[in-house]
């Protein structure tokens, strides 16, 4: 595991000049507490901005404020100041912006129409990425920075992400992905006053270097062969030419769509989901022994042995749980591809460890927001959560060289 790079520590170096400034601050502001320091810095920031803007005006006009220049000799001249409220790292403050007669002055330290000088947009986006609601963000900004940001303002800030999301959703992809996982997480979304459940379908690829990559996130569509065909065709339109294995749960129409879009691609039913779907029919007291029996199936050395074990498990539990094993038989053709491979490859293919860690990040959104105000708000949150999660993806999958080598031999000549 790569070591986390340590952040540089700021070491305060005192100089005679700094000591003089600090003594002046203590005398000028009667500082006794840390809050007094914040107030002093806020006042100093306002004064510094004012002096910098006055210097910018001097440069713009070509003469200083104290210089006596006849107005008749100038095409432009000072025309007082105009108050402007801005948000800063120390809270909201009012500054005096110098004006000129011709209104041609373009300040640089605080630009026209700029209402924030504390990188607040990035702070809002960061809080949104962590799953906070617009109300929670607004309350946090008030608590920490001392100014109120309306929910509409926060929504406007995060809406700036939409072109970036669209660009990311349409970016070119690699030509070959040995493994792709598709999974769904459900969220409650408000739609015209009603609350409905929407699925977020996440497509995660493992590239030739063994690194995880979220390929796309789709929100709100109904599962069908037509829908999944459009998803897979969009991957083709972005450059994907071959996928060795697609691992997914029993998504409606996915098998038919794979055979149409990527006819040589193998569809592997997700074993983790298969086991979960089986155990939901089983009483708590029997789940541990039942799960142990199921493990013998997907750890079998080959497909024939697995089928024999499956039949024995079905016979053992059928009287008590007649519906539990039904899907193992009906989905057997999508379960068996794993038996072509060694345990190392099976671990990559049939488990969803790669996507489960990502899903845990997405599930935090559900815990922090019971209802999303719109499907667009959900997409923004998922996009930001994705980038938070993928910051940690610095290493390839374990034993990837061996895994890919075996897969490449198995699918050679396709």
Short mmCIF file of C-alpha atoms in Angstrom, two decimals:
data_model
loop_
_atom_site.label_atom_id
_atom_site.label_comp_id
_atom_site.label_asym_id
_atom_site.label_seq_id
_atom_site.Cartn_x
_atom_site.Cartn_y
_atom_site.Cartn_z
CA UNK A 1 0.00 0.00 0.00
CA UNK A 2 1.41 3.36 -1.01
CA UNK A 3 2.24 5.65 1.84
CA UNK A 4 0.09 8.71 2.16
CA UNK A 5 2.15 11.74 1.32
CA UNK A 6 2.56 13.97 4.33
CA UNK A 7 1.37 17.54 4.05
CA UNK A 8 4.15 20.11 4.53
CA UNK A 9 4.12 21.66 8.00
CA UNK A 10 4.26 25.44 8.18
CA UNK A 11 6.99 26.60 10.54
CA UNK A 12 6.62 30.14 11.82
CA UNK A 13 9.88 32.08 11.44
CA UNK A 14 9.89 35.22 13.52
CA UNK A 15 11.68 38.33 12.31
CA UNK A 16 12.08 41.78 13.81
CA UNK A 17 9.59 43.11 11.25
CA UNK A 18 6.98 40.51 12.23
CA UNK A 19 7.47 41.22 15.92
CA UNK A 20 6.91 44.94 15.31
CA UNK A 21 3.70 44.26 13.38
CA UNK A 22 2.41 41.93 16.11
CA UNK A 23 3.12 44.53 18.82
CA UNK A 24 1.22 47.14 16.79
CA UNK A 25 -1.71 44.73 16.38
CA UNK A 26 -1.83 44.05 20.11
CA UNK A 27 -1.91 47.77 20.85
CA UNK A 28 -4.32 48.73 18.07
CA UNK A 29 -6.93 46.00 18.61
CA UNK A 30 -6.57 45.17 22.30
CA UNK A 31 -6.29 41.47 21.46
CA UNK A 32 -7.05 39.05 24.30
CA UNK A 33 -8.60 35.99 22.61
CA UNK A 34 -8.35 34.00 19.38
CA UNK A 35 -11.66 35.55 18.29
CA UNK A 36 -10.09 39.00 18.72
CA UNK A 37 -7.33 37.89 16.35
CA UNK A 38 -9.93 36.87 13.73
CA UNK A 39 -11.65 40.25 14.03
CA UNK A 40 -8.33 42.06 13.70
CA UNK A 41 -7.36 40.06 10.62
CA UNK A 42 -10.77 40.72 9.08
CA UNK A 43 -10.31 44.46 9.62
CA UNK A 44 -6.79 44.33 8.24
CA UNK A 45 -7.95 42.39 5.21
CA UNK A 46 -10.54 45.04 4.43
CA UNK A 47 -7.98 47.81 4.83
CA UNK A 48 -5.42 45.98 2.71
CA UNK A 49 -7.94 45.41 -0.08
CA UNK A 50 -8.91 49.09 -0.02
CA UNK A 51 -5.28 50.25 -0.28
CA UNK A 52 -4.56 47.79 -3.10
CA UNK A 53 -7.59 48.98 -5.06
CA UNK A 54 -6.57 52.61 -4.56
CA UNK A 55 -3.13 51.71 -5.96
CA UNK A 56 -4.82 50.02 -8.92
CA UNK A 57 -6.84 53.20 -9.52
CA UNK A 58 -3.64 55.29 -9.40
CA UNK A 59 -2.17 53.06 -12.09
CA UNK A 60 -5.37 53.23 -14.13
CA UNK A 61 -5.55 57.04 -14.08
CA UNK A 62 -1.82 57.71 -14.25
CA UNK A 63 -1.61 59.82 -11.11
CA UNK A 64 -1.89 59.37 -7.36
CA UNK A 65 -4.86 60.28 -5.22
CA UNK A 66 -2.91 62.95 -3.36
CA UNK A 67 -1.61 64.63 -6.52
CA UNK A 68 -3.30 67.88 -7.51
CA UNK A 69 -4.40 67.44 -11.10
CA UNK A 70 -6.87 69.65 -12.89
CA UNK A 71 -9.90 67.69 -14.05
CA UNK A 72 -9.95 69.65 -17.28
CA UNK A 73 -6.55 68.16 -18.11
CA UNK A 74 -7.82 64.57 -17.65
CA UNK A 75 -10.22 62.47 -19.71
CA UNK A 76 -10.98 60.40 -16.63
CA UNK A 77 -10.77 61.01 -12.89
CA UNK A 78 -11.83 59.67 -9.51
CA UNK A 79 -15.51 59.65 -8.74
CA UNK A 80 -15.74 58.56 -5.11
CA UNK A 81 -16.30 54.98 -3.93
CA UNK A 82 -19.05 52.42 -4.03
CA UNK A 83 -19.72 49.94 -1.26
CA UNK A 84 -19.64 46.24 -2.07
CA UNK A 85 -20.28 43.25 0.19
CA UNK A 86 -18.02 40.24 -0.27
CA UNK A 87 -17.57 36.90 1.46
CA UNK A 88 -14.11 36.17 2.84
CA UNK A 89 -12.43 33.49 4.92
CA UNK A 90 -13.14 35.70 7.94
CA UNK A 91 -16.83 36.20 7.17
CA UNK A 92 -18.86 38.76 5.23
CA UNK A 93 -17.52 42.32 4.98
CA UNK A 94 -18.23 45.59 3.20
CA UNK A 95 -15.43 47.16 1.17
CA UNK A 96 -15.19 50.55 -0.55
CA UNK A 97 -14.46 50.16 -4.25
CA UNK A 98 -12.94 53.25 -5.97
CA UNK A 99 -14.94 54.57 -8.95
CA UNK A 100 -13.87 56.59 -11.98
CA UNK A 101 -15.90 59.03 -14.01
CA UNK A 102 -15.81 56.97 -17.23
CA UNK A 103 -16.48 53.65 -15.47
CA UNK A 104 -13.51 52.05 -17.19
CA UNK A 105 -11.68 51.00 -14.01
CA UNK A 106 -11.36 47.19 -13.82
CA UNK A 107 -10.02 46.22 -10.36
CA UNK A 108 -7.98 43.03 -10.20
CA UNK A 109 -7.76 42.30 -6.48
CA UNK A 110 -11.57 42.05 -6.29
CA UNK A 111 -13.02 41.89 -9.78
CA UNK A 112 -16.33 43.38 -10.86
CA UNK A 113 -19.27 41.18 -9.93
CA UNK A 114 -17.01 39.04 -7.74
CA UNK A 115 -18.86 38.44 -4.47
CA UNK A 116 -16.48 36.00 -2.88
CA UNK A 117 -12.74 36.09 -2.27
CA UNK A 118 -12.36 32.99 -0.10
CA UNK A 119 -12.62 30.21 -2.73
CA UNK A 120 -16.03 29.51 -1.27
CA UNK A 121 -17.16 27.72 -4.44
CA UNK A 122 -14.62 24.97 -3.83
CA UNK A 123 -15.61 24.75 -0.18
CA UNK A 124 -19.27 24.35 -1.13
CA UNK A 125 -18.44 21.71 -3.74
CA UNK A 126 -16.28 19.85 -1.22
CA UNK A 127 -19.13 19.78 1.33
CA UNK A 128 -21.56 18.69 -1.40
CA UNK A 129 -19.17 15.87 -2.31
CA UNK A 130 -19.29 14.64 1.27
CA UNK A 131 -23.06 14.28 0.98
CA UNK A 132 -24.19 17.40 2.85
CA UNK A 133 -27.55 18.90 1.87
CA UNK A 134 -27.84 22.50 0.69
CA UNK A 135 -29.43 23.39 4.05
CA UNK A 136 -26.57 21.76 5.95
CA UNK A 137 -24.03 23.59 3.78
CA UNK A 138 -25.81 26.91 4.33
CA UNK A 139 -25.85 26.35 8.10
CA UNK A 140 -22.17 25.38 8.09
CA UNK A 141 -21.18 28.50 6.17
CA UNK A 142 -23.06 30.62 8.69
CA UNK A 143 -21.46 28.84 11.64
CA UNK A 144 -17.90 28.96 10.33
CA UNK A 145 -17.71 32.02 8.10
CA UNK A 146 -20.47 34.19 9.47
CA UNK A 147 -22.47 34.73 6.29
CA UNK A 148 -25.60 33.15 4.92
CA UNK A 149 -25.65 31.37 1.57
CA UNK A 150 -29.10 30.61 0.26
CA UNK A 151 -29.95 27.13 -0.96
CA UNK A 152 -30.45 28.66 -4.40
CA UNK A 153 -26.93 30.12 -4.33
CA UNK A 154 -25.45 26.75 -3.33
CA UNK A 155 -27.41 25.02 -6.06
CA UNK A 156 -26.11 27.58 -8.60
CA UNK A 157 -22.55 26.91 -7.48
CA UNK A 158 -22.88 23.14 -7.84
CA UNK A 159 -24.72 23.54 -11.16
CA UNK A 160 -21.43 24.81 -12.56
CA UNK A 161 -20.36 21.17 -12.43
CA UNK A 162 -22.88 20.03 -15.03
CA UNK A 163 -20.73 20.81 -18.12
CA UNK A 164 -17.81 19.07 -16.38
CA UNK A 165 -19.99 16.05 -15.61
CA UNK A 166 -21.19 15.90 -19.22
CA UNK A 167 -17.60 16.08 -20.47
CA UNK A 168 -16.57 13.31 -18.06
CA UNK A 169 -19.52 11.14 -19.12
CA UNK A 170 -18.45 11.44 -22.77
CA UNK A 171 -14.67 11.20 -22.40
CA UNK A 172 -12.82 8.65 -24.59
CA UNK A 173 -12.25 5.23 -23.04
CA UNK A 174 -9.66 2.48 -23.56
CA UNK A 175 -10.17 -0.01 -26.37
CA UNK A 176 -10.01 -3.08 -24.09
CA UNK A 177 -11.27 -3.73 -20.56
CA UNK A 178 -10.61 -7.24 -19.21
CA UNK A 179 -13.39 -6.90 -16.61
CA UNK A 180 -16.34 -4.55 -16.24
CA UNK A 181 -18.74 -4.53 -13.29
CA UNK A 182 -22.23 -3.07 -13.39
CA UNK A 183 -24.16 -2.46 -10.21
CA UNK A 184 -27.14 -0.42 -9.01
CA UNK A 185 -27.85 1.65 -5.90
CA UNK A 186 -31.29 3.11 -5.23
CA UNK A 187 -32.09 6.61 -3.97
CA UNK A 188 -35.22 8.56 -3.11
CA UNK A 189 -35.70 11.56 -5.39
CA UNK A 190 -38.40 14.23 -5.35
CA UNK A 191 -40.24 14.61 -8.65
CA UNK A 192 -43.12 17.11 -9.02
CA UNK A 193 -43.94 16.88 -5.34
CA UNK A 194 -43.79 13.08 -5.27
CA UNK A 195 -40.97 10.92 -3.94
CA UNK A 196 -39.88 8.06 -6.15
CA UNK A 197 -37.05 5.56 -6.12
CA UNK A 198 -34.39 5.99 -8.79
CA UNK A 199 -31.53 3.63 -9.53
CA UNK A 200 -27.99 4.85 -10.09
CA UNK A 201 -26.25 2.34 -12.36
CA UNK A 202 -22.48 2.40 -11.93
CA UNK A 203 -20.20 0.91 -14.59
CA UNK A 204 -16.72 0.19 -13.25
CA UNK A 205 -13.91 -1.08 -15.47
CA UNK A 206 -10.56 -2.72 -14.77
CA UNK A 207 -8.15 -1.53 -17.44
CA UNK A 208 -5.17 -3.38 -18.90
CA UNK A 209 -2.93 -2.02 -16.14
CA UNK A 210 -5.22 -3.50 -13.50
CA UNK A 211 -6.47 -0.14 -12.30
CA UNK A 212 -10.09 0.61 -11.44
CA UNK A 213 -11.91 3.27 -13.44
CA UNK A 214 -15.51 4.44 -13.19
CA UNK A 215 -16.66 4.52 -16.80
CA UNK A 216 -20.12 6.01 -16.40
CA UNK A 217 -22.97 6.67 -13.98
CA UNK A 218 -26.55 6.56 -15.27
CA UNK A 219 -29.51 7.73 -13.19
CA UNK A 220 -33.19 6.91 -13.37
CA UNK A 221 -33.67 4.65 -16.36
CA UNK A 222 -35.80 1.50 -16.20
CA UNK A 223 -33.96 -1.77 -16.71
CA UNK A 224 -34.57 -3.49 -20.04
CA UNK A 225 -32.58 -5.04 -22.86
CA UNK A 226 -33.11 -1.83 -24.85
CA UNK A 227 -31.78 0.32 -22.02
CA UNK A 228 -28.70 -1.83 -21.41
CA UNK A 229 -28.01 -1.99 -25.13
CA UNK A 230 -27.91 1.83 -25.19
CA UNK A 231 -25.49 1.84 -22.23
CA UNK A 232 -23.16 -0.69 -23.85
CA UNK A 233 -23.35 1.05 -27.23
CA UNK A 234 -22.37 4.31 -25.56
CA UNK A 235 -19.22 2.56 -24.32
CA UNK A 236 -18.52 1.44 -27.89
CA UNK A 237 -19.07 4.99 -29.14
CA UNK A 238 -16.46 6.17 -26.64
CA UNK A 239 -13.85 3.77 -27.99
CA UNK A 240 -14.37 0.41 -26.23
CA UNK A 241 -13.81 -2.42 -28.68
CA UNK A 242 -13.60 -5.47 -26.43
CA UNK A 243 -14.63 -6.55 -22.94
CA UNK A 244 -13.57 -9.99 -21.78
CA UNK A 245 -16.06 -10.38 -18.92
CA UNK A 246 -18.98 -8.30 -17.67
CA UNK A 247 -19.88 -9.08 -14.07
CA UNK A 248 -23.33 -7.96 -12.92
CA UNK A 249 -26.32 -8.95 -10.86
CA UNK A 250 -29.50 -10.17 -12.53
CA UNK A 251 -30.26 -6.83 -14.18
CA UNK A 252 -33.28 -7.12 -16.46
CA UNK A 253 -32.18 -7.47 -20.08
CA UNK A 254 -28.43 -7.27 -19.42
CA UNK A 255 -27.67 -10.74 -20.81
CA UNK A 256 -29.45 -10.06 -24.12
CA UNK A 257 -27.82 -6.63 -24.44
CA UNK A 258 -24.33 -8.07 -23.93
CA UNK A 259 -24.84 -10.72 -26.59
CA UNK A 260 -25.90 -8.01 -29.05
CA UNK A 261 -23.37 -5.26 -28.31
CA UNK A 262 -20.37 -7.44 -27.42
CA UNK A 263 -21.17 -10.96 -28.72
CA UNK A 264 -17.77 -12.36 -27.68
CA UNK A 265 -18.01 -11.00 -24.14
CA UNK A 266 -18.75 -13.45 -21.34
CA UNK A 267 -21.49 -12.57 -18.87
CA UNK A 268 -20.69 -13.57 -15.29
CA UNK A 269 -23.45 -13.49 -12.74
CA UNK A 270 -22.14 -11.75 -9.60
CA UNK A 271 -21.67 -14.50 -7.02
CA UNK A 272 -21.87 -12.08 -4.09
CA UNK A 273 -25.33 -10.95 -5.20
CA UNK A 274 -26.30 -14.53 -6.01
CA UNK A 275 -25.49 -15.60 -2.46
CA UNK A 276 -27.29 -12.61 -0.96
CA UNK A 277 -30.38 -13.28 -3.03
CA UNK A 278 -30.37 -16.88 -1.84
CA UNK A 279 -29.94 -16.11 1.84
CA UNK A 280 -32.83 -13.64 1.91
CA UNK A 281 -35.11 -16.70 1.91
CA UNK A 282 -33.25 -18.26 4.85
CA UNK A 283 -33.95 -17.75 8.56
CA UNK A 284 -31.20 -16.08 10.57
CA UNK A 285 -30.36 -19.22 12.52
CA UNK A 286 -29.66 -21.15 9.28
CA UNK A 287 -27.81 -18.51 7.31
CA UNK A 288 -24.30 -19.36 8.46
CA UNK A 289 -24.47 -23.11 7.62
CA UNK A 290 -26.38 -22.36 4.40
CA UNK A 291 -23.74 -19.84 3.33
CA UNK A 292 -21.00 -22.38 4.07
CA UNK A 293 -22.72 -24.87 1.76
CA UNK A 294 -23.05 -22.26 -1.00
CA UNK A 295 -19.34 -21.49 -0.70
CA UNK A 296 -18.56 -25.10 -1.62
CA UNK A 297 -20.34 -24.54 -4.96
CA UNK A 298 -18.35 -21.55 -6.18
CA UNK A 299 -15.10 -22.92 -4.75
CA UNK A 300 -15.48 -26.18 -6.68
CA UNK A 301 -12.57 -27.11 -8.97
CA UNK A 302 -14.69 -27.24 -12.12
CA UNK A 303 -18.24 -26.74 -13.45
CA UNK A 304 -19.20 -30.45 -13.25
CA UNK A 305 -18.16 -30.71 -9.62
CA UNK A 306 -19.95 -27.46 -8.86
CA UNK A 307 -23.18 -28.79 -10.40
CA UNK A 308 -22.99 -31.93 -8.25
CA UNK A 309 -22.48 -29.85 -5.10
CA UNK A 310 -25.31 -27.54 -6.15
CA UNK A 311 -27.69 -30.50 -6.41
CA UNK A 312 -26.66 -31.77 -2.96
CA UNK A 313 -27.16 -28.32 -1.39
CA UNK A 314 -30.54 -28.05 -3.07
CA UNK A 315 -31.56 -31.50 -1.81
CA UNK A 316 -30.37 -30.70 1.71
CA UNK A 317 -32.30 -27.43 2.09
CA UNK A 318 -35.21 -27.75 -0.33
CA UNK A 319 -37.72 -29.05 2.19
CA UNK A 320 -37.10 -26.15 4.55
CA UNK A 321 -36.42 -23.45 1.94
CA UNK A 322 -37.92 -24.61 -1.39
CA UNK A 323 -37.39 -21.26 -3.19
CA UNK A 324 -33.86 -20.51 -2.02
CA UNK A 325 -31.89 -22.50 -4.61
CA UNK A 326 -34.16 -21.90 -7.61
CA UNK A 327 -32.05 -19.10 -9.13
CA UNK A 328 -28.87 -21.18 -8.98
CA UNK A 329 -30.34 -23.57 -11.49
CA UNK A 330 -32.00 -20.95 -13.73
CA UNK A 331 -28.85 -18.78 -13.79
CA UNK A 332 -26.36 -21.62 -14.02
CA UNK A 333 -25.04 -20.69 -17.46
CA UNK A 334 -24.13 -17.21 -16.14
CA UNK A 335 -22.58 -18.62 -12.94
CA UNK A 336 -20.26 -21.18 -14.53
CA UNK A 337 -17.72 -18.96 -16.40
CA UNK A 338 -15.67 -18.64 -13.20
CA UNK A 339 -14.83 -22.34 -13.24
CA UNK A 340 -12.52 -21.81 -16.22
CA UNK A 341 -10.07 -19.93 -14.05
CA UNK A 342 -7.71 -20.33 -11.11
CA UNK A 343 -8.67 -19.02 -7.65
CA UNK A 344 -6.72 -15.78 -8.21
CA UNK A 345 -8.74 -14.92 -11.30
CA UNK A 346 -12.00 -16.08 -9.75
CA UNK A 347 -11.51 -13.68 -6.84
CA UNK A 348 -11.31 -10.76 -9.25
CA UNK A 349 -14.23 -11.88 -11.42
CA UNK A 350 -16.90 -13.28 -9.17
CA UNK A 351 -16.60 -10.97 -6.19
CA UNK A 352 -17.55 -7.34 -6.32
CA UNK A 353 -14.88 -6.13 -3.90
CA UNK A 354 -13.78 -3.61 -6.50
CA UNK A 355 -17.19 -2.01 -6.77
CA UNK A 356 -18.37 -2.66 -3.20
CA UNK A 357 -15.79 -0.23 -1.79
CA UNK A 358 -17.11 2.38 -4.21
CA UNK A 359 -20.69 1.59 -3.28
CA UNK A 360 -19.92 2.18 0.39
CA UNK A 361 -19.09 5.77 -0.57
CA UNK A 362 -22.33 6.09 -2.50
CA UNK A 363 -24.35 4.66 0.39
CA UNK A 364 -23.15 7.46 2.63
CA UNK A 365 -25.21 9.77 0.43
CA UNK A 366 -28.30 7.80 1.42
CA UNK A 367 -27.47 8.11 5.09
CA UNK A 368 -26.97 11.87 4.87
CA UNK A 369 -29.84 12.68 2.51
CA UNK A 370 -33.11 10.86 2.88
CA UNK A 371 -34.46 12.52 -0.30
CA UNK A 372 -32.68 14.27 -3.18
CA UNK A 373 -34.50 17.35 -4.54
CA UNK A 374 -34.02 16.23 -8.17
CA UNK A 375 -32.31 13.60 -10.31
CA UNK A 376 -29.79 16.28 -11.34
CA UNK A 377 -28.93 16.88 -7.68
CA UNK A 378 -28.39 13.13 -7.29
CA UNK A 379 -26.11 13.00 -10.33
CA UNK A 380 -24.02 15.91 -9.00
CA UNK A 381 -23.65 14.19 -5.63
CA UNK A 382 -22.68 10.86 -7.24
CA UNK A 383 -20.15 12.55 -9.51
CA UNK A 384 -18.48 14.34 -6.59
CA UNK A 385 -18.56 11.22 -4.41
CA UNK A 386 -16.90 9.29 -7.24
CA UNK A 387 -14.00 11.68 -7.38
CA UNK A 388 -13.64 11.61 -3.61
CA UNK A 389 -13.48 7.80 -3.68
CA UNK A 390 -11.16 7.45 -6.69
CA UNK A 391 -8.49 9.67 -5.11
CA UNK A 392 -7.45 6.54 -3.20
CA UNK A 393 -7.14 4.36 -6.31
CA UNK A 394 -3.39 4.56 -6.69
CA UNK A 395 -2.47 0.88 -7.01
CA UNK A 396 -3.44 -1.88 -9.48
CA UNK A 397 -5.44 -4.90 -8.36
CA UNK A 398 -3.44 -7.46 -6.40
CA UNK A 399 -1.69 -10.12 -8.52
CA UNK A 400 -2.91 -8.35 -11.65
CA UNK A 401 -0.04 -9.56 -13.85
CA UNK A 402 -0.93 -13.19 -13.13
CA UNK A 403 -4.67 -12.53 -13.42
CA UNK A 404 -4.48 -10.75 -16.76
CA UNK A 405 -1.97 -13.24 -18.16
CA UNK A 406 -4.40 -16.10 -17.51
CA UNK A 407 -7.36 -14.17 -18.94
CA UNK A 408 -5.38 -13.20 -22.04
CA UNK A 409 -4.55 -16.87 -22.75
CA UNK A 410 -8.16 -17.92 -22.18
CA UNK A 411 -9.55 -15.32 -24.57
CA UNK A 412 -6.72 -15.34 -27.12
CA UNK A 413 -7.79 -15.14 -30.73
CA UNK A 414 -11.22 -13.69 -30.14
#
